[in-house]
Amino acid sequence: MFSNRNFYSIVYIIVFIFLSIAGHTQHIYRLGWLPQINTSISLKNDWKLTTELENRIMVMEGPQSHFTNNRSRLERTDLESVLTKKIGARGTAGAGYLVRFEDGFFIHRFIQQYSLVQSLSGMRLAHRFRTDQTLDQNESPSYRGRYRIGIEKALNGQSIDPREWYLKITNEYLGIWQSDDFNLDIRGLAVAGYMISDKFQCEIGIDYRAEELLSTDKEHLFLLSMTWYSNF
C-alpha cells in the first residue's frame, strides 16, 4: 500500500535528480514567475472543458552567478483549452488546442492526452500521458511525447477539504522531435495549495524546468508559480 514513507521517498528522489542536474552544468539560468488562471466547466455525460491562461514573465537571465539581463519582461502568453471525457472510474481522455503569443508571432499547438487518478490514503496519485504537435511559422514543426506523475497530499486529515491546505508535487519528462533532432526536457513542480471552497482553490510554489538536456545550450528555469483554479 502507498504510505507516507513512500510519498517522502519519492519527494527526496525528485529533489535529488533536479539538484544534480542544476549543480553539474554551467549553462544558462533564467528566473521569473508564472501566473495562471485555470477554469474547469463540467458538462453533460462526463465531459469537462478546462481552459488555462498563462503568462511567463522573466526577471533575470544569464550564465550562473552572472545575470546579464535583469529587466522584467513578458516572454509569452498561452491560452489552452482541453476537452476531456471520463473513461471508467479513474481515467479521462481528451484533446485540445493551445495558442501562444511570443515575439510578435502566434504559435499553434494541438494536444491529445490520457489521465489516470488514484485515490490513496491521505493523498492522490495522478498520471498524465500527453502528445502534442506545434506549428510555428519561424521553425519546423515539433512533436512531443510527455509523461507526468503528480502527488497531492492533504496536510490535515485523509482528504483535501474546503478551508484546508495541501501539498502538490509533480515530475514531468518531455521527449521532443524537430526535423532530425531529438531532445529532452525535465520539469519539477512543488507547490502549497489552499482549498477555498468546492469551487475555488489557489496554489503557489516553485516550477523548475531543465530544457534541451541533450544539446550544448542547456537552460535551467526557476519560476515562481501562482495558480488560481475555478471549478463549475
PDB file of C-alpha atoms in Angstrom, residues 6-227:
ATOM      1  CA  ASN A   6       6.685   6.071   0.071  1.00  0.00           C
ATOM      2  CA  PHE A   7       5.497   9.639  -0.531  1.00  0.00           C
ATOM      3  CA  TYR A   8       8.527  11.242   1.145  1.00  0.00           C
ATOM      4  CA  SER A   9      10.890   8.806  -0.601  1.00  0.00           C
ATOM      5  CA  ILE A  10       9.547   9.961  -3.983  1.00  0.00           C
ATOM      6  CA  VAL A  11       9.958  13.608  -2.938  1.00  0.00           C
ATOM      7  CA  TYR A  12      13.602  13.045  -1.920  1.00  0.00           C
ATOM      8  CA  ILE A  13      14.394  11.264  -5.206  1.00  0.00           C
ATOM      9  CA  ILE A  14      12.843  14.041  -7.320  1.00  0.00           C
ATOM     10  CA  VAL A  15      14.694  16.772  -5.380  1.00  0.00           C
ATOM     11  CA  PHE A  16      17.992  14.866  -5.728  1.00  0.00           C
ATOM     12  CA  ILE A  17      17.546  14.498  -9.504  1.00  0.00           C
ATOM     13  CA  PHE A  18      16.898  18.208 -10.051  1.00  0.00           C
ATOM     14  CA  LEU A  19      19.691  19.370  -7.745  1.00  0.00           C
ATOM     15  CA  SER A  20      22.089  17.048  -9.563  1.00  0.00           C
ATOM     16  CA  ILE A  21      21.043  18.430 -12.957  1.00  0.00           C
ATOM     17  CA  ALA A  22      21.320  22.052 -11.826  1.00  0.00           C
ATOM     18  CA  GLY A  23      24.542  21.546  -9.899  1.00  0.00           C
ATOM     19  CA  HIS A  24      26.680  19.871 -12.575  1.00  0.00           C
ATOM     20  CA  THR A  25      26.155  22.206 -15.524  1.00  0.00           C
ATOM     21  CA  GLN A  26      27.397  25.685 -16.295  1.00  0.00           C
ATOM     22  CA  HIS A  27      24.840  26.943 -18.759  1.00  0.00           C
ATOM     23  CA  ILE A  28      22.048  29.493 -18.916  1.00  0.00           C
ATOM     24  CA  TYR A  29      19.885  30.159 -15.851  1.00  0.00           C
ATOM     25  CA  ARG A  30      16.601  32.063 -16.043  1.00  0.00           C
ATOM     26  CA  LEU A  31      14.430  33.328 -13.199  1.00  0.00           C
ATOM     27  CA  GLY A  32      10.851  34.505 -13.474  1.00  0.00           C
ATOM     28  CA  TRP A  33       7.272  33.981 -12.437  1.00  0.00           C
ATOM     29  CA  LEU A  34       4.318  32.155 -13.901  1.00  0.00           C
ATOM     30  CA  PRO A  35       0.815  33.484 -13.102  1.00  0.00           C
ATOM     31  CA  GLN A  36      -2.003  31.213 -14.296  1.00  0.00           C
ATOM     32  CA  ILE A  37      -5.806  31.173 -14.267  1.00  0.00           C
ATOM     33  CA  ASN A  38      -7.379  27.742 -14.705  1.00  0.00           C
ATOM     34  CA  THR A  39     -11.145  27.299 -15.220  1.00  0.00           C
ATOM     35  CA  SER A  40     -12.928  23.938 -15.489  1.00  0.00           C
ATOM     36  CA  ILE A  41     -16.562  23.563 -16.526  1.00  0.00           C
ATOM     37  CA  SER A  42     -18.346  20.229 -16.050  1.00  0.00           C
ATOM     38  CA  LEU A  43     -20.628  19.343 -18.963  1.00  0.00           C
ATOM     39  CA  LYS A  44     -23.202  16.627 -19.573  1.00  0.00           C
ATOM     40  CA  ASN A  45     -22.317  12.937 -19.947  1.00  0.00           C
ATOM     41  CA  ASP A  46     -18.999  13.178 -18.039  1.00  0.00           C
ATOM     42  CA  TRP A  47     -17.459  15.772 -20.363  1.00  0.00           C
ATOM     43  CA  LYS A  48     -15.335  18.608 -18.984  1.00  0.00           C
ATOM     44  CA  LEU A  49     -13.821  21.717 -20.597  1.00  0.00           C
ATOM     45  CA  THR A  50     -10.656  23.117 -18.990  1.00  0.00           C
ATOM     46  CA  THR A  51      -9.220  26.460 -20.094  1.00  0.00           C
ATOM     47  CA  GLU A  52      -5.950  27.924 -18.821  1.00  0.00           C
ATOM     48  CA  LEU A  53      -4.486  31.388 -19.349  1.00  0.00           C
ATOM     49  CA  GLU A  54      -0.774  31.631 -18.537  1.00  0.00           C
ATOM     50  CA  ASN A  55       1.828  34.407 -18.709  1.00  0.00           C
ATOM     51  CA  ARG A  56       5.552  33.749 -18.412  1.00  0.00           C
ATOM     52  CA  ILE A  57       7.448  36.764 -17.110  1.00  0.00           C
ATOM     53  CA  MET A  58      11.247  36.635 -16.951  1.00  0.00           C
ATOM     54  CA  VAL A  59      13.128  38.758 -14.423  1.00  0.00           C
ATOM     55  CA  MET A  60      16.774  37.620 -14.560  1.00  0.00           C
ATOM     56  CA  GLU A  61      18.716  35.703 -17.224  1.00  0.00           C
ATOM     57  CA  GLY A  62      22.310  34.716 -17.870  1.00  0.00           C
ATOM     58  CA  PRO A  63      25.120  32.298 -17.007  1.00  0.00           C
ATOM     59  CA  GLN A  64      25.484  31.070 -13.428  1.00  0.00           C
ATOM     60  CA  SER A  65      26.347  33.893 -10.980  1.00  0.00           C
ATOM     61  CA  HIS A  66      26.405  36.405 -13.843  1.00  0.00           C
ATOM     62  CA  PHE A  67      22.935  37.539 -14.832  1.00  0.00           C
ATOM     63  CA  THR A  68      23.242  39.806 -17.871  1.00  0.00           C
ATOM     64  CA  ASN A  69      19.556  40.722 -18.181  1.00  0.00           C
ATOM     65  CA  ASN A  70      17.859  41.944 -15.011  1.00  0.00           C
ATOM     66  CA  ARG A  71      14.858  43.611 -16.636  1.00  0.00           C
ATOM     67  CA  SER A  72      11.389  42.182 -16.152  1.00  0.00           C
ATOM     68  CA  ARG A  73       9.738  41.261 -19.459  1.00  0.00           C
ATOM     69  CA  LEU A  74       6.673  39.370 -20.623  1.00  0.00           C
ATOM     70  CA  GLU A  75       8.120  36.486 -22.628  1.00  0.00           C
ATOM     71  CA  ARG A  76       4.914  34.838 -23.794  1.00  0.00           C
ATOM     72  CA  THR A  77       1.194  34.347 -23.233  1.00  0.00           C
ATOM     73  CA  ASP A  78      -0.531  30.965 -23.610  1.00  0.00           C
ATOM     74  CA  LEU A  79      -4.235  30.197 -23.895  1.00  0.00           C
ATOM     75  CA  GLU A  80      -5.041  26.490 -23.740  1.00  0.00           C
ATOM     76  CA  SER A  81      -8.372  24.643 -23.890  1.00  0.00           C
ATOM     77  CA  VAL A  82      -8.726  20.876 -23.401  1.00  0.00           C
ATOM     78  CA  LEU A  83     -11.983  18.916 -23.672  1.00  0.00           C
ATOM     79  CA  THR A  84     -11.949  15.626 -21.742  1.00  0.00           C
ATOM     80  CA  LYS A  85     -14.353  12.757 -21.120  1.00  0.00           C
ATOM     81  CA  LYS A  86     -14.317  10.433 -18.142  1.00  0.00           C
ATOM     82  CA  ILE A  87     -13.315   6.882 -19.081  1.00  0.00           C
ATOM     83  CA  GLY A  88     -14.154   4.326 -16.426  1.00  0.00           C
ATOM     84  CA  ALA A  89     -13.804   5.055 -12.724  1.00  0.00           C
ATOM     85  CA  ARG A  90     -10.355   6.663 -12.747  1.00  0.00           C
ATOM     86  CA  GLY A  91      -9.414   7.713 -16.275  1.00  0.00           C
ATOM     87  CA  THR A  92     -10.073  10.617 -18.639  1.00  0.00           C
ATOM     88  CA  ALA A  93      -9.208  11.064 -22.310  1.00  0.00           C
ATOM     89  CA  GLY A  94      -9.238  14.287 -24.250  1.00  0.00           C
ATOM     90  CA  ALA A  95      -7.888  16.643 -26.874  1.00  0.00           C
ATOM     91  CA  GLY A  96      -7.227  20.343 -27.014  1.00  0.00           C
ATOM     92  CA  TYR A  97      -5.614  23.350 -28.606  1.00  0.00           C
ATOM     93  CA  LEU A  98      -3.113  25.956 -27.398  1.00  0.00           C
ATOM     94  CA  VAL A  99      -2.334  29.313 -28.963  1.00  0.00           C
ATOM     95  CA  ARG A 100       0.814  31.171 -27.850  1.00  0.00           C
ATOM     96  CA  PHE A 101       1.792  34.773 -28.488  1.00  0.00           C
ATOM     97  CA  GLU A 102       5.560  35.210 -28.367  1.00  0.00           C
ATOM     98  CA  ASP A 103       7.934  37.737 -30.003  1.00  0.00           C
ATOM     99  CA  GLY A 104       5.096  39.204 -32.053  1.00  0.00           C
ATOM    100  CA  PHE A 105       4.013  35.862 -33.573  1.00  0.00           C
ATOM    101  CA  PHE A 106       1.311  33.281 -32.877  1.00  0.00           C
ATOM    102  CA  ILE A 107       2.248  29.635 -32.319  1.00  0.00           C
ATOM    103  CA  HIS A 108      -0.344  26.846 -32.561  1.00  0.00           C
ATOM    104  CA  ARG A 109      -0.305  23.522 -30.689  1.00  0.00           C
ATOM    105  CA  PHE A 110      -2.632  20.517 -30.921  1.00  0.00           C
ATOM    106  CA  ILE A 111      -2.945  18.284 -27.843  1.00  0.00           C
ATOM    107  CA  GLN A 112      -4.029  14.703 -27.102  1.00  0.00           C
ATOM    108  CA  GLN A 113      -3.945  13.242 -23.592  1.00  0.00           C
ATOM    109  CA  TYR A 114      -4.963  10.454 -21.242  1.00  0.00           C
ATOM    110  CA  SER A 115      -5.004  10.828 -17.446  1.00  0.00           C
ATOM    111  CA  LEU A 116      -5.343   8.305 -14.651  1.00  0.00           C
ATOM    112  CA  VAL A 117      -6.007   9.243 -10.997  1.00  0.00           C
ATOM    113  CA  GLN A 118      -5.714   7.003  -7.938  1.00  0.00           C
ATOM    114  CA  SER A 119      -7.120   7.986  -4.550  1.00  0.00           C
ATOM    115  CA  LEU A 120      -4.880   6.697  -1.778  1.00  0.00           C
ATOM    116  CA  SER A 121      -4.728   7.101   1.983  1.00  0.00           C
ATOM    117  CA  GLY A 122      -4.448  10.827   2.603  1.00  0.00           C
ATOM    118  CA  MET A 123      -3.242  11.599  -0.922  1.00  0.00           C
ATOM    119  CA  ARG A 124      -3.968  11.404  -4.639  1.00  0.00           C
ATOM    120  CA  LEU A 125      -1.626   9.974  -7.278  1.00  0.00           C
ATOM    121  CA  ALA A 126      -2.097  11.175 -10.878  1.00  0.00           C
ATOM    122  CA  HIS A 127      -0.522  10.107 -14.176  1.00  0.00           C
ATOM    123  CA  ARG A 128      -0.831  12.063 -17.412  1.00  0.00           C
ATOM    124  CA  PHE A 129       0.243  10.870 -20.854  1.00  0.00           C
ATOM    125  CA  ARG A 130       0.223  13.587 -23.498  1.00  0.00           C
ATOM    126  CA  THR A 131       1.313  14.113 -27.096  1.00  0.00           C
ATOM    127  CA  ASP A 132       1.298  17.433 -28.929  1.00  0.00           C
ATOM    128  CA  GLN A 133       2.226  18.947 -32.266  1.00  0.00           C
ATOM    129  CA  THR A 134       3.444  22.547 -32.537  1.00  0.00           C
ATOM    130  CA  LEU A 135       3.250  24.743 -35.644  1.00  0.00           C
ATOM    131  CA  ASP A 136       5.496  27.825 -35.701  1.00  0.00           C
ATOM    132  CA  GLN A 137       5.902  29.901 -38.858  1.00  0.00           C
ATOM    133  CA  ASN A 138       9.549  30.579 -37.951  1.00  0.00           C
ATOM    134  CA  GLU A 139      10.557  26.960 -37.221  1.00  0.00           C
ATOM    135  CA  SER A 140       9.963  23.401 -38.392  1.00  0.00           C
ATOM    136  CA  PRO A 141       7.020  21.579 -36.791  1.00  0.00           C
ATOM    137  CA  SER A 142       7.862  19.905 -33.488  1.00  0.00           C
ATOM    138  CA  TYR A 143       6.364  16.786 -31.884  1.00  0.00           C
ATOM    139  CA  ARG A 144       6.457  15.929 -28.201  1.00  0.00           C
ATOM    140  CA  GLY A 145       5.674  12.926 -26.056  1.00  0.00           C
ATOM    141  CA  ARG A 146       5.104  13.731 -22.372  1.00  0.00           C
ATOM    142  CA  TYR A 147       4.633  11.801 -19.153  1.00  0.00           C
ATOM    143  CA  ARG A 148       3.803  13.473 -15.838  1.00  0.00           C
ATOM    144  CA  ILE A 149       3.367  11.941 -12.411  1.00  0.00           C
ATOM    145  CA  GLY A 150       1.911  14.023  -9.592  1.00  0.00           C
ATOM    146  CA  ILE A 151       1.046  13.634  -5.932  1.00  0.00           C
ATOM    147  CA  GLU A 152      -1.403  15.717  -3.911  1.00  0.00           C
ATOM    148  CA  LYS A 153      -1.275  15.224  -0.144  1.00  0.00           C
ATOM    149  CA  ALA A 154      -3.711  16.623   2.389  1.00  0.00           C
ATOM    150  CA  LEU A 155      -1.945  18.363   5.270  1.00  0.00           C
ATOM    151  CA  ASN A 156      -4.946  17.859   7.558  1.00  0.00           C
ATOM    152  CA  GLY A 157      -6.809  14.573   7.670  1.00  0.00           C
ATOM    153  CA  GLN A 158      -7.184  11.987   4.925  1.00  0.00           C
ATOM    154  CA  SER A 159      -8.698  14.160   2.160  1.00  0.00           C
ATOM    155  CA  ILE A 160      -8.427  17.691   0.798  1.00  0.00           C
ATOM    156  CA  ASP A 161     -11.443  19.587   2.117  1.00  0.00           C
ATOM    157  CA  PRO A 162     -12.542  23.249   1.929  1.00  0.00           C
ATOM    158  CA  ARG A 163     -10.522  25.671   4.077  1.00  0.00           C
ATOM    159  CA  GLU A 164      -7.586  23.271   4.256  1.00  0.00           C
ATOM    160  CA  TRP A 165      -4.004  23.279   2.947  1.00  0.00           C
ATOM    161  CA  TYR A 166      -2.388  20.620   0.775  1.00  0.00           C
ATOM    162  CA  LEU A 167       0.947  19.873  -0.899  1.00  0.00           C
ATOM    163  CA  LYS A 168       1.366  19.046  -4.587  1.00  0.00           C
ATOM    164  CA  ILE A 169       4.493  17.719  -6.285  1.00  0.00           C
ATOM    165  CA  THR A 170       4.791  16.793  -9.976  1.00  0.00           C
ATOM    166  CA  ASN A 171       7.598  15.458 -12.159  1.00  0.00           C
ATOM    167  CA  GLU A 172       7.363  15.510 -15.962  1.00  0.00           C
ATOM    168  CA  TYR A 173       9.515  14.156 -18.803  1.00  0.00           C
ATOM    169  CA  LEU A 174       9.250  15.513 -22.353  1.00  0.00           C
ATOM    170  CA  GLY A 175      10.760  13.939 -25.461  1.00  0.00           C
ATOM    171  CA  ILE A 176      10.943  16.446 -28.324  1.00  0.00           C
ATOM    172  CA  TRP A 177      11.352  15.687 -32.046  1.00  0.00           C
ATOM    173  CA  GLN A 178      12.022  18.509 -34.519  1.00  0.00           C
ATOM    174  CA  SER A 179      13.350  17.900 -38.031  1.00  0.00           C
ATOM    175  CA  ASP A 180      16.048  15.247 -37.490  1.00  0.00           C
ATOM    176  CA  ASP A 181      16.817  16.259 -33.895  1.00  0.00           C
ATOM    177  CA  PHE A 182      15.698  14.744 -30.598  1.00  0.00           C
ATOM    178  CA  ASN A 183      15.910  16.458 -27.218  1.00  0.00           C
ATOM    179  CA  LEU A 184      14.769  16.029 -23.643  1.00  0.00           C
ATOM    180  CA  ASP A 185      13.217  18.366 -21.057  1.00  0.00           C
ATOM    181  CA  ILE A 186      12.576  17.532 -17.402  1.00  0.00           C
ATOM    182  CA  ARG A 187      10.255  19.528 -15.142  1.00  0.00           C
ATOM    183  CA  GLY A 188       9.526  19.556 -11.454  1.00  0.00           C
ATOM    184  CA  LEU A 189       6.831  21.443  -9.549  1.00  0.00           C
ATOM    185  CA  ALA A 190       6.401  21.815  -5.786  1.00  0.00           C
ATOM    186  CA  VAL A 191       3.506  23.973  -4.559  1.00  0.00           C
ATOM    187  CA  ALA A 192       1.422  24.591  -1.478  1.00  0.00           C
ATOM    188  CA  GLY A 193      -2.291  24.823  -2.173  1.00  0.00           C
ATOM    189  CA  TYR A 194      -5.331  26.067  -0.295  1.00  0.00           C
ATOM    190  CA  MET A 195      -8.829  24.760  -0.985  1.00  0.00           C
ATOM    191  CA  ILE A 196     -11.009  27.836  -0.501  1.00  0.00           C
ATOM    192  CA  SER A 197     -14.263  26.026  -1.324  1.00  0.00           C
ATOM    193  CA  ASP A 198     -15.531  23.252  -3.571  1.00  0.00           C
ATOM    194  CA  LYS A 199     -15.285  25.683  -6.486  1.00  0.00           C
ATOM    195  CA  PHE A 200     -12.121  27.672  -5.818  1.00  0.00           C
ATOM    196  CA  GLN A 201      -8.537  26.940  -4.842  1.00  0.00           C
ATOM    197  CA  CYS A 202      -5.131  28.570  -5.195  1.00  0.00           C
ATOM    198  CA  GLU A 203      -1.525  27.345  -5.347  1.00  0.00           C
ATOM    199  CA  ILE A 204       1.918  28.908  -5.020  1.00  0.00           C
ATOM    200  CA  GLY A 205       5.340  27.323  -5.291  1.00  0.00           C
ATOM    201  CA  ILE A 206       8.396  26.659  -7.456  1.00  0.00           C
ATOM    202  CA  ASP A 207       8.364  25.383 -11.043  1.00  0.00           C
ATOM    203  CA  TYR A 208      11.800  24.151 -12.197  1.00  0.00           C
ATOM    204  CA  ARG A 209      12.491  23.246 -15.834  1.00  0.00           C
ATOM    205  CA  ALA A 210      15.669  21.768 -17.301  1.00  0.00           C
ATOM    206  CA  GLU A 211      15.450  22.267 -21.058  1.00  0.00           C
ATOM    207  CA  GLU A 212      17.346  20.863 -24.067  1.00  0.00           C
ATOM    208  CA  LEU A 213      19.355  18.470 -21.913  1.00  0.00           C
ATOM    209  CA  LEU A 214      20.836  16.636 -24.907  1.00  0.00           C
ATOM    210  CA  SER A 215      22.235  19.792 -26.517  1.00  0.00           C
ATOM    211  CA  THR A 216      25.153  22.046 -25.599  1.00  0.00           C
ATOM    212  CA  ASP A 217      22.850  25.007 -24.876  1.00  0.00           C
ATOM    213  CA  LYS A 218      21.126  23.752 -21.729  1.00  0.00           C
ATOM    214  CA  GLU A 219      18.755  26.073 -19.884  1.00  0.00           C
ATOM    215  CA  HIS A 220      17.530  25.984 -16.303  1.00  0.00           C
ATOM    216  CA  LEU A 221      14.344  27.884 -15.490  1.00  0.00           C
ATOM    217  CA  PHE A 222      13.247  28.675 -11.944  1.00  0.00           C
ATOM    218  CA  LEU A 223       9.738  30.103 -11.940  1.00  0.00           C
ATOM    219  CA  LEU A 224       7.506  31.296  -9.125  1.00  0.00           C
ATOM    220  CA  SER A 225       4.247  29.534  -9.988  1.00  0.00           C
ATOM    221  CA  MET A 226       0.950  31.112  -8.882  1.00  0.00           C
ATOM    222  CA  THR A 227      -2.319  29.494  -9.998  1.00  0.00           C
TER     223      THR A 227
END
